[in-house]
Short mmCIF file of C-alpha atoms in Angstrom, two decimals:
data_model
loop_
_atom_site.label_atom_id
_atom_site.label_comp_id
_atom_site.label_asym_id
_atom_site.label_seq_id
_atom_site.Cartn_x
_atom_site.Cartn_y
_atom_site.Cartn_z
CA MET A 1 24.17 -41.57 -5.47
CA LYS A 2 20.80 -39.93 -4.80
CA ALA A 3 20.70 -36.52 -3.16
CA ILE A 4 20.49 -36.65 0.63
CA GLU A 5 18.70 -33.88 2.50
CA ILE A 6 21.26 -32.62 5.00
CA PHE A 7 20.77 -29.88 7.57
CA ALA A 8 23.81 -30.13 9.81
CA GLU A 9 25.56 -26.87 10.62
CA PRO A 10 29.03 -27.30 12.13
CA LEU A 11 29.81 -25.78 15.50
CA ALA A 12 32.76 -23.58 16.31
CA CYS A 13 35.59 -25.90 17.30
CA VAL A 14 36.80 -23.89 20.30
CA ALA A 15 35.37 -21.71 23.04
CA PRO A 16 37.10 -18.85 24.90
CA GLN A 17 38.11 -19.36 28.50
CA THR A 18 39.93 -17.33 31.14
CA ALA A 19 42.69 -19.18 32.98
CA VAL A 20 45.32 -18.39 35.59
CA SER A 21 48.88 -19.51 34.87
CA SER A 22 51.25 -21.13 37.35
CA THR A 23 52.74 -17.69 38.01
CA GLY A 24 49.37 -16.13 38.78
CA VAL A 25 48.95 -14.35 35.46
CA VAL A 26 45.42 -14.20 34.06
CA ARG A 27 45.31 -15.40 30.45
CA ASP A 28 42.68 -15.74 27.76
CA ILE A 29 42.83 -19.21 26.21
CA PHE A 30 40.68 -21.49 24.08
CA LEU A 31 39.12 -24.81 25.04
CA VAL A 32 38.01 -27.51 22.63
CA ARG A 33 34.23 -27.69 22.40
CA GLU A 34 32.65 -30.91 23.69
CA GLN A 35 28.97 -31.31 22.87
CA PRO A 36 26.57 -34.25 23.23
CA LEU A 37 24.83 -35.38 20.05
CA THR A 38 22.09 -38.00 20.30
CA ILE A 39 21.40 -39.84 17.03
CA TYR A 40 17.87 -41.04 16.28
CA LEU A 41 17.55 -43.48 13.39
CA ASN A 42 13.99 -43.69 12.03
CA ARG A 43 12.78 -42.19 15.32
CA GLN A 44 14.66 -44.74 17.45
CA GLU A 45 17.46 -43.57 19.73
CA VAL A 46 20.76 -45.20 18.81
CA VAL A 47 23.59 -43.48 20.67
CA THR A 48 24.79 -40.27 22.25
CA LEU A 49 28.23 -39.19 21.07
CA MET A 50 30.41 -36.53 22.68
CA THR A 51 31.80 -34.51 19.80
CA MET A 52 33.44 -31.24 18.84
CA GLY A 53 30.64 -30.82 16.32
CA SER A 54 32.78 -29.66 13.40
CA ALA A 55 31.54 -32.26 10.89
CA PRO A 56 28.22 -33.63 12.18
CA ALA A 57 26.90 -35.09 8.92
CA TYR A 58 30.13 -36.99 8.27
CA LEU A 59 30.19 -38.24 11.87
CA ILE A 60 26.58 -39.45 11.79
CA ALA A 61 26.86 -41.21 8.43
CA GLY A 62 30.19 -42.75 9.36
CA PHE A 63 28.96 -44.02 12.71
CA LEU A 64 25.90 -45.68 11.18
CA LEU A 65 28.01 -47.26 8.43
CA ASN A 66 30.75 -48.48 10.75
CA GLN A 67 28.21 -50.01 13.12
CA GLN A 68 26.45 -51.70 10.17
CA LEU A 69 23.18 -49.98 10.99
CA ILE A 70 22.84 -48.95 7.35
CA ASP A 71 24.17 -50.75 4.28
CA SER A 72 25.43 -47.68 2.43
CA ALA A 73 25.08 -43.91 2.31
CA ALA A 74 22.56 -44.41 -0.50
CA ALA A 75 20.14 -45.74 2.12
CA ILE A 76 19.99 -42.35 3.84
CA HIS A 77 17.07 -40.04 3.04
CA SER A 78 17.90 -37.19 5.38
CA ILE A 79 20.10 -36.01 8.23
CA HIS A 80 18.81 -33.15 10.38
CA VAL A 81 20.94 -31.87 13.27
CA ASP A 82 19.44 -29.51 15.86
CA TRP A 83 22.09 -28.18 18.22
CA GLU A 84 19.41 -26.47 20.32
CA VAL A 85 18.48 -29.92 21.64
CA ASN A 86 21.78 -31.68 20.76
CA ALA A 87 20.01 -34.26 18.62
CA ALA A 88 20.13 -35.61 15.08
CA ALA A 89 17.22 -37.20 13.23
CA VAL A 90 18.20 -39.63 10.48
CA TYR A 91 15.75 -41.31 8.12
CA ALA A 92 17.00 -44.21 6.03
CA ASP A 93 15.83 -47.18 3.98
CA THR A 94 16.79 -50.85 4.28
CA VAL A 95 17.61 -50.63 7.94
CA GLU A 96 17.11 -53.77 10.00
CA SER A 97 15.73 -53.47 13.49
CA VAL A 98 18.15 -51.36 15.49
CA ASP A 99 17.47 -53.51 18.54
CA LYS A 100 18.42 -56.63 16.60
CA LYS A 101 21.58 -55.04 15.25
CA THR A 102 22.76 -53.80 18.63
CA GLU A 103 21.73 -56.68 20.86
CA LYS A 104 25.13 -58.38 20.70
CA ARG A 105 27.76 -55.95 21.90
CA VAL A 106 31.46 -56.06 22.62
CA VAL A 107 32.66 -53.30 24.92
CA THR A 108 35.99 -52.02 23.63
CA SER A 109 38.67 -49.68 24.92
CA GLY A 110 37.52 -46.59 23.03
CA CYS A 111 37.13 -43.28 24.86
CA GLY A 112 33.79 -41.51 24.51
CA GLN A 113 32.30 -44.08 22.13
CA GLY A 114 34.11 -47.41 22.07
CA THR A 115 31.25 -49.87 21.62
CA MET A 116 31.71 -52.16 18.63
CA PHE A 117 29.06 -54.67 17.68
CA THR A 118 30.11 -58.29 17.20
CA ALA A 119 28.49 -58.31 13.77
CA VAL A 120 30.86 -55.55 12.69
CA MET A 121 33.88 -57.56 13.82
CA ASP A 122 32.70 -60.48 11.70
CA HIS A 123 32.14 -58.14 8.76
CA ALA A 124 35.68 -56.72 8.86
CA ALA A 125 37.30 -60.05 8.02
CA LYS A 126 35.31 -60.13 4.77
CA LYS A 127 36.91 -56.84 3.74
CA ALA A 128 40.40 -58.32 3.55
CA ALA A 129 39.92 -59.57 -0.02
CA HIS A 130 38.90 -56.11 -1.19
CA LEU A 131 41.79 -54.02 0.11
CA SER A 132 43.30 -51.69 -2.44
CA THR A 133 46.43 -52.81 -4.28
CA ILE A 134 49.06 -50.12 -3.85
CA ALA A 135 52.61 -49.36 -4.84
CA PRO A 136 55.17 -50.17 -2.14
CA LEU A 137 55.61 -47.62 0.63
CA THR A 138 59.04 -46.35 1.59
CA ALA A 139 60.31 -44.75 4.76
CA ALA A 140 60.79 -41.51 2.83
CA THR A 141 57.12 -41.57 1.76
CA ILE A 142 56.00 -42.04 5.36
CA TYR A 143 58.24 -39.25 6.66
CA ALA A 144 56.99 -36.86 3.96
CA LEU A 145 53.37 -37.57 4.94
CA LEU A 146 54.19 -37.06 8.62
CA ALA A 147 55.71 -33.68 7.78
CA GLN A 148 52.53 -32.67 5.93
CA LEU A 149 50.31 -33.94 8.73
CA SER A 150 52.22 -31.94 11.34
CA LYS A 151 50.85 -28.78 9.68
CA GLU A 152 47.24 -30.04 9.51
CA ASN A 153 46.18 -29.79 13.15
CA ASP A 154 44.74 -26.31 13.60
CA VAL A 155 42.49 -27.10 16.57
CA TYR A 156 45.24 -28.97 18.41
CA GLN A 157 47.62 -26.05 17.90
CA GLN A 158 45.03 -23.59 19.20
CA ALA A 159 43.59 -25.52 22.13
CA GLY A 160 44.99 -29.05 22.39
CA GLY A 161 42.69 -31.78 23.67
CA VAL A 162 41.79 -33.42 20.36
CA HIS A 163 42.66 -36.45 18.27
CA SER A 164 43.30 -36.25 14.56
CA CYS A 165 42.62 -38.79 11.82
CA ALA A 166 43.46 -38.35 8.15
CA LEU A 167 42.97 -39.98 4.77
CA CYS A 168 46.15 -39.96 2.69
CA SER A 169 47.48 -41.17 -0.61
CA HIS A 170 51.16 -41.99 -1.00
CA ASN A 171 51.90 -38.35 -1.79
CA ASN A 172 49.13 -36.20 -0.32
CA VAL A 173 47.01 -35.60 2.73
CA ILE A 174 43.45 -35.77 1.36
CA LYS A 175 41.27 -35.03 4.39
CA VAL A 176 41.94 -34.36 8.07
CA ILE A 177 39.31 -34.53 10.82
CA GLU A 178 39.96 -33.44 14.41
CA ASP A 179 37.57 -34.33 17.24
CA VAL A 180 37.57 -34.95 20.98
CA GLY A 181 37.73 -38.71 20.40
CA ARG A 182 39.66 -40.73 17.84
CA HIS A 183 36.59 -42.85 17.06
CA ASN A 184 34.60 -39.74 16.16
CA ALA A 185 37.43 -38.66 13.88
CA VAL A 186 37.70 -41.97 12.03
CA ASP A 187 33.90 -42.32 11.77
CA SER A 188 33.83 -38.84 10.24
CA LEU A 189 36.37 -39.94 7.63
CA THR A 190 34.11 -42.89 6.78
CA GLY A 191 31.22 -40.47 6.40
CA TYR A 192 33.32 -38.13 4.28
CA LEU A 193 34.14 -40.93 1.84
CA ALA A 194 30.48 -41.98 1.74
CA LEU A 195 28.93 -38.55 1.24
CA GLU A 196 31.47 -36.80 -0.98
CA ASN A 197 32.83 -37.44 -4.46
CA VAL A 198 36.49 -37.88 -3.57
CA SER A 199 38.69 -37.47 -6.64
CA GLU A 200 41.93 -38.81 -5.16
CA VAL A 201 41.75 -42.39 -3.90
CA PRO A 202 43.06 -42.74 -0.33
CA THR A 203 45.26 -45.70 0.58
CA ILE A 204 46.35 -44.77 4.10
CA MET A 205 44.53 -43.91 7.31
CA TYR A 206 46.57 -41.90 9.83
CA THR A 207 45.63 -41.34 13.45
CA THR A 208 47.17 -39.71 16.48
CA GLY A 209 45.41 -42.28 18.68
CA ARG A 210 46.31 -45.80 19.66
CA LEU A 211 45.55 -48.64 17.27
CA THR A 212 42.98 -50.80 19.01
CA SER A 213 41.04 -53.58 17.31
CA GLU A 214 38.14 -51.21 16.71
CA MET A 215 40.29 -48.62 14.95
CA VAL A 216 41.75 -51.31 12.71
CA ILE A 217 38.29 -52.71 11.92
CA LYS A 218 37.08 -49.27 10.85
CA THR A 219 40.11 -48.89 8.60
CA ALA A 220 39.34 -52.28 7.02
CA GLN A 221 35.73 -51.24 6.47
CA MET A 222 36.96 -48.25 4.46
CA GLY A 223 38.98 -50.67 2.33
CA LEU A 224 42.29 -49.01 3.21
CA PRO A 225 45.36 -51.27 3.22
CA VAL A 226 47.59 -49.16 5.48
CA ILE A 227 47.09 -47.61 8.91
CA ILE A 228 49.70 -45.39 10.55
CA SER A 229 49.61 -44.06 14.10
CA ARG A 230 51.69 -41.62 16.07
CA SER A 231 50.80 -43.70 19.12
CA GLY A 232 51.11 -47.40 19.95
CA ALA A 233 49.04 -50.47 19.15
CA THR A 234 47.26 -53.09 21.24
CA SER A 235 47.79 -56.82 20.85
CA MET A 236 44.25 -57.28 19.51
CA GLY A 237 44.75 -54.40 17.12
CA VAL A 238 47.75 -56.20 15.66
CA GLU A 239 45.85 -59.51 15.47
CA VAL A 240 42.96 -57.90 13.60
CA ALA A 241 45.33 -56.12 11.21
CA GLU A 242 47.09 -59.40 10.48
CA ALA A 243 43.78 -61.19 9.85
CA ALA A 244 42.50 -58.39 7.60
CA GLY A 245 45.73 -58.09 5.62
CA ILE A 246 46.40 -54.53 6.75
CA THR A 247 49.85 -52.97 7.03
CA LEU A 248 50.00 -51.53 10.55
CA ILE A 249 52.65 -48.97 11.50
CA SER A 250 52.85 -47.49 14.99
CA ARG A 251 55.02 -44.94 16.81
CA ALA A 252 55.40 -42.93 13.61
CA LYS A 253 57.13 -39.73 14.68
CA GLY A 254 59.78 -37.63 13.02
CA LYS A 255 62.21 -40.09 11.48
CA GLY A 256 61.14 -43.34 13.09
CA PHE A 257 58.31 -45.87 13.16
CA LEU A 258 57.53 -49.50 14.02
CA LEU A 259 56.18 -51.88 11.37
CA LEU A 260 53.98 -54.50 13.04
CA THR A 261 52.07 -56.21 10.21
CA GLY A 262 51.91 -56.25 6.42
CA GLY A 263 55.59 -55.83 5.69
CA HIS A 264 55.10 -56.79 2.03
CA ARG A 265 53.83 -53.25 1.36
CA LEU A 266 56.92 -51.54 2.76
CA HIS A 267 60.16 -51.31 0.79
CA PHE A 268 63.27 -50.79 2.90
CA SER A 269 66.11 -49.05 1.09
CA PRO A 270 69.45 -50.85 1.30
#
């Protein structure tokens, strides 16, 4: 892939705050940073995202890819983020009219972002034939990943108030992104895959957030055959996973989980 000019410094994830406890004791704590970031694509305003700001280049690239506003990361010339004005300027080739791409919207249940274009929903179904072929999962494999993931949430441990999404193989946690919204976190994973040379191929997307249709669509667009959540799933999320051929597992905590779709990828020990 061609070199992309990127100027996108990450922000500190937390900010200090003084609080008073329930017993009247003054305490110094940390709050998760929440910062607006307006994305301009070829000088046209596209969206304002509320983000922690820890991985702005990944977030921007992933958002544009997941919304089908660019065809691939190779289309991007440059990403410039200026936190002084909370704006990002992106220049890219082969971009259709942003107005045309965004004219047909479906408002979804996402917090802080949650708008998915109808064209993207149509596109996700086409990804089903290209999902990775993987070795069967076992309950032990899932529990081992959950144990690893429980140690990969630094911002949550320090301040709370964030969602976490992760790319995993059967045996390893490859990349974890925390942000104030689960859609930001999964978009950032999409951007990470697009902008970096990832040596280990991910097969699983993990999230602490609920599995809505939009979250499942974004997983399909990454070509990942398995999605696991600590939280629950919506009925449309399950329908989309079934249509896209994705194995969907919810309520994955400790030593338990619920398999909702794609049981052929899970091997239950006798």
